[in-house]
XYZ file of C-alpha atoms in Angstrom:
236
model
C -74.590 8.402 -89.769
C -74.335 6.256 -92.867
C -72.662 9.051 -94.827
C -70.112 9.567 -92.050
C -69.298 5.855 -91.821
C -68.904 5.600 -95.602
C -66.549 8.557 -95.524
C -64.561 6.681 -92.873
C -64.283 3.677 -95.199
C -67.101 1.474 -93.971
C -69.638 -0.520 -95.932
C -73.101 0.404 -94.662
C -76.555 -1.074 -94.587
C -79.493 1.159 -93.710
C -82.913 0.019 -92.547
C -86.035 2.164 -92.414
C -89.795 1.957 -92.825
C -89.722 4.896 -95.248
C -89.498 3.265 -98.682
C -89.202 6.628 -100.413
C -86.191 7.569 -98.285
C -84.572 4.194 -98.929
C -85.023 4.612 -102.672
C -82.943 7.805 -102.585
C -79.893 6.159 -100.994
C -76.739 5.558 -103.079
C -76.786 2.299 -105.017
C -73.574 1.164 -103.298
C -75.277 1.140 -99.902
C -77.299 -1.742 -98.569
C -80.919 -0.759 -97.897
C -83.779 -2.730 -96.367
C -87.398 -1.939 -95.533
C -87.501 -3.116 -91.904
C -89.654 -2.102 -88.933
C -87.243 -2.053 -85.970
C -90.017 -3.183 -83.613
C -90.910 -6.276 -85.691
C -88.843 -9.195 -84.397
C -89.461 -11.467 -87.371
C -88.366 -8.727 -89.787
C -85.302 -7.908 -87.684
C -84.284 -11.577 -87.437
C -84.590 -11.948 -91.200
C -82.575 -8.796 -91.833
C -79.691 -9.722 -89.539
C -79.699 -13.204 -91.026
C -79.210 -11.615 -94.437
C -76.381 -9.446 -93.097
C -74.631 -12.535 -91.763
C -75.164 -14.471 -94.984
C -73.864 -11.685 -97.227
C -71.206 -10.097 -95.044
C -70.291 -12.901 -92.651
C -70.358 -10.562 -89.683
C -70.843 -7.080 -88.341
C -68.339 -4.608 -86.876
C -70.575 -1.734 -85.772
C -74.265 -1.542 -84.927
C -75.970 1.850 -84.770
C -79.408 1.317 -83.249
C -80.779 4.717 -84.168
C -84.392 4.024 -85.177
C -86.773 6.200 -83.215
C -90.055 8.073 -83.140
C -90.934 11.200 -81.182
C -94.143 9.820 -79.717
C -97.029 11.928 -78.428
C -96.678 15.355 -76.807
C -99.346 15.562 -74.135
C -99.994 15.515 -70.409
C -99.562 12.002 -69.042
C -103.293 11.619 -68.360
C -104.051 12.404 -72.014
C -101.689 9.826 -73.534
C -103.382 6.778 -75.038
C -101.839 3.429 -74.128
C -101.445 2.495 -77.795
C -99.455 5.696 -78.426
C -97.263 4.901 -75.416
C -96.702 1.352 -76.643
C -95.806 2.415 -80.182
C -93.250 4.926 -78.941
C -91.637 2.443 -76.543
C -91.716 -0.392 -79.083
C -89.627 1.517 -81.623
C -87.288 3.430 -79.320
C -86.586 0.700 -76.758
C -87.618 -2.646 -78.196
C -86.062 -1.713 -81.540
C -82.711 -1.169 -79.825
C -83.092 -4.434 -77.911
C -83.890 -6.436 -81.045
C -80.975 -4.915 -82.941
C -78.581 -5.834 -80.130
C -80.137 -9.290 -79.760
C -79.394 -10.233 -83.363
C -76.099 -8.368 -83.734
C -74.534 -9.800 -80.564
C -74.063 -13.401 -81.775
C -72.123 -12.240 -84.849
C -69.917 -9.972 -82.753
C -69.367 -12.594 -80.048
C -68.181 -15.058 -82.658
C -65.559 -12.565 -83.837
C -64.867 -11.351 -80.268
C -65.018 -7.799 -81.547
C -67.622 -5.128 -82.182
C -69.170 -1.825 -81.184
C -72.821 -1.267 -80.339
C -74.016 2.329 -80.395
C -77.502 3.060 -79.086
C -79.193 6.413 -79.570
C -80.723 7.679 -76.347
C -81.482 11.373 -75.761
C -80.980 14.150 -73.262
C -84.614 13.329 -72.440
C -83.228 9.980 -71.274
C -80.961 11.769 -68.810
C -83.332 14.377 -67.404
C -86.871 13.400 -68.337
C -89.081 15.921 -70.064
C -92.620 17.162 -69.361
C -95.323 16.222 -71.871
C -93.000 13.567 -73.379
C -93.488 10.673 -70.940
C -93.273 7.732 -73.408
C -90.232 9.115 -75.194
C -88.335 10.025 -72.026
C -89.134 6.672 -70.409
C -87.990 4.717 -73.469
C -84.799 6.726 -73.905
C -83.999 6.399 -70.182
C -84.419 2.635 -70.521
C -82.096 2.597 -73.548
C -79.298 3.732 -71.221
C -80.022 0.835 -68.873
C -79.962 -1.537 -71.839
C -76.618 -0.125 -72.974
C -75.059 -0.480 -69.515
C -76.176 -4.109 -69.401
C -74.837 -4.823 -72.882
C -71.472 -3.314 -71.940
C -71.236 -5.638 -68.926
C -72.545 -8.733 -70.680
C -70.582 -8.404 -73.900
C -67.392 -6.767 -72.664
C -65.665 -10.114 -71.995
C -66.065 -10.848 -75.720
C -64.297 -7.651 -76.747
C -67.567 -5.919 -77.605
C -68.166 -2.327 -76.554
C -71.523 -0.631 -75.980
C -72.177 3.088 -75.603
C -75.117 5.475 -75.819
C -75.218 8.835 -77.549
C -77.619 11.390 -76.077
C -78.387 14.013 -78.701
C -79.821 17.333 -77.667
C -82.304 19.092 -79.931
C -81.262 18.157 -83.484
C -82.082 20.531 -86.339
C -84.356 18.990 -88.963
C -87.884 18.015 -89.962
C -88.400 15.659 -87.009
C -87.567 18.397 -84.510
C -89.835 20.832 -86.294
C -92.702 18.442 -85.595
C -91.697 18.254 -81.935
C -91.569 22.054 -81.702
C -95.028 22.413 -83.245
C -96.624 19.836 -80.932
C -94.869 21.206 -77.856
C -95.918 24.754 -78.683
C -99.519 23.569 -78.829
C -99.235 21.633 -75.554
C -97.582 24.539 -73.703
C -99.564 27.391 -75.231
C -96.420 28.923 -76.756
C -95.260 29.793 -80.252
C -92.890 27.593 -82.213
C -90.143 30.234 -81.957
C -90.584 30.524 -78.187
C -90.167 26.776 -77.788
C -87.133 26.806 -80.100
C -85.508 29.627 -78.154
C -86.287 27.805 -74.931
C -84.508 24.664 -76.082
C -81.486 26.659 -77.240
C -81.317 28.822 -74.114
C -81.348 25.709 -71.944
C -77.865 24.773 -73.180
C -74.550 26.359 -72.222
C -73.675 26.850 -75.892
C -77.125 28.320 -76.699
C -77.627 26.175 -79.755
C -79.225 23.141 -81.358
C -76.988 20.390 -82.754
C -76.791 18.960 -86.273
C -77.202 15.411 -87.490
C -73.545 15.606 -88.546
C -72.516 16.247 -84.929
C -74.217 13.006 -83.882
C -72.772 11.087 -86.829
C -69.232 12.188 -86.032
C -69.572 10.887 -82.474
C -70.951 7.576 -83.762
C -67.981 7.109 -86.101
C -65.573 7.809 -83.236
C -67.315 5.326 -80.939
C -67.269 2.709 -83.690
C -63.558 3.165 -84.353
C -60.470 1.677 -82.743
C -59.699 5.153 -81.377
C -62.430 4.376 -78.832
C -61.215 0.821 -78.196
C -61.587 1.107 -74.408
C -64.608 3.395 -74.346
C -67.559 1.305 -73.201
C -70.582 1.646 -70.962
C -70.616 5.412 -71.446
C -73.476 7.876 -71.839
C -72.182 10.641 -74.108
C -74.291 13.742 -74.622
C -73.880 15.732 -77.828
C -76.012 18.682 -76.842
C -73.997 21.829 -76.206
C -74.310 20.956 -72.494
C -77.868 20.925 -71.230
C -78.300 23.163 -68.185
C -82.085 23.127 -68.075
C -84.057 20.480 -69.981
C -87.309 22.465 -69.796
C -86.634 26.205 -69.960
C -89.772 28.306 -70.112
C -89.434 31.808 -71.522
């Protein structure tokens, strides 16, 4: 996402809890070690953004964790809480501290990352699906509440995104379902009309569009980038 926004001419600031990943970012980017579920850290970070930049045009609340893959009765409460705290409360805190800057300027775009799991649910992924479903409700509320100030809010729902994170999901799901990794992969792909996974670039391109003036009247929308999910839990 940051690369795509830079290519579009934006100045970006990335937060993460992965210090090693942050250290590899270009020197021209802003980078901060921030836990999205820590309100004190988030308040401090957005205060720094306001002090250094004077405002904020686009917020991408994209921080997330996969959470446990297990039957609901086998999920520990602390694992549930950690998953929800990052995926849902992280998005809430980002919006909470970005909104005042945007309201002052009467302009802005808030982009929350939900998931196709937040549209359909998904077996063995109760905390993740619940949090991502709630992100859509948060987005709808933000669109209503902030729209009179010229601020738009939308949610992107990625399908299965190629990469290391998804590989972990595939491995855990294979174990939970008694399948091989390749069977789970093929199941995800075959559950979409286009028979494919999506790339991080696909998601980034949609975020840049939603943050641009080309989407000036697009608000309150749930936009899936998933090759069209037909069946969220195909079993082959």
